[in-house]
């Protein structure tokens, strides 16, 4: 059957990768996580500044405009 170890050796050798494949693979994962969280931090900072200035002009609208902060946090979570 397919679970026989003697028959699996040629299949495993057919998928042999270069030595740098895992380096670039994990490097891509790290870059994606870094840039997603930098973007989330930037979005949180920009929307936080906007909400702070809104709070001085129209305090009754602060809770209505908290959605961009939540969305930026979601970007950071789903970027992980």
XYZ file of C-alpha atoms in Angstrom:
80
model
C 0.000 0.000 0.000
C 0.881 3.665 0.038
C 1.840 3.448 3.710
C 4.723 1.098 2.918
C 7.963 2.985 3.803
C 9.881 1.410 0.919
C 7.459 2.893 -1.614
C 7.441 6.338 0.030
C 11.196 6.994 -0.363
C 11.035 7.890 -4.099
C 8.038 10.135 -3.452
C 9.852 12.014 -0.684
C 12.982 12.396 -2.802
C 10.931 13.880 -5.640
C 9.961 16.816 -3.404
C 13.483 17.661 -2.241
C 14.004 21.424 -1.927
C 17.104 23.542 -1.977
C 18.819 24.490 1.256
C 17.614 28.079 1.039
C 13.926 27.273 0.549
C 13.087 27.230 4.249
C 15.135 30.407 4.837
C 13.181 32.388 2.259
C 9.906 30.775 3.278
C 10.253 31.744 6.922
C 11.647 35.130 5.859
C 8.461 35.760 3.893
C 6.326 34.782 6.854
C 8.303 37.098 9.119
C 8.039 39.990 6.643
C 4.280 39.499 6.343
C 3.841 39.546 10.112
C 6.097 42.577 10.553
C 4.422 44.673 7.868
C 0.908 43.690 8.963
C 1.596 44.787 12.518
C 3.360 47.973 11.445
C 0.294 48.809 9.366
C -2.002 48.047 12.287
C 0.057 50.254 14.595
C 0.040 53.083 12.041
C -3.722 52.783 11.554
C -4.314 52.760 15.299
C -2.129 55.839 15.759
C -3.765 57.807 12.938
C -7.300 56.969 14.029
C -6.406 57.613 17.672
C -5.221 61.108 16.800
C -8.428 61.687 14.869
C -10.587 60.509 17.758
C -8.608 62.667 20.196
C -9.197 65.761 18.092
C -12.840 64.798 17.623
C -13.201 64.473 21.386
C -12.281 68.122 21.837
C -14.712 69.359 19.194
C -17.696 66.992 19.477
C -17.392 64.665 22.485
C -20.742 62.986 21.767
C -19.366 61.399 18.574
C -16.336 59.682 20.112
C -17.939 56.286 20.729
C -19.520 56.286 17.278
C -16.136 56.798 15.619
C -14.221 54.103 17.511
C -14.682 51.694 14.561
C -11.367 52.578 12.797
C -9.423 51.654 15.928
C -11.191 48.303 16.090
C -10.561 47.680 12.395
C -6.857 48.501 12.739
C -6.620 46.098 15.677
C -8.321 43.432 13.571
C -5.745 43.974 10.863
C -2.982 43.317 13.380
C -4.669 40.175 14.682
C -5.420 38.717 11.263
C -1.940 39.631 10.091
C -0.623 37.115 12.573
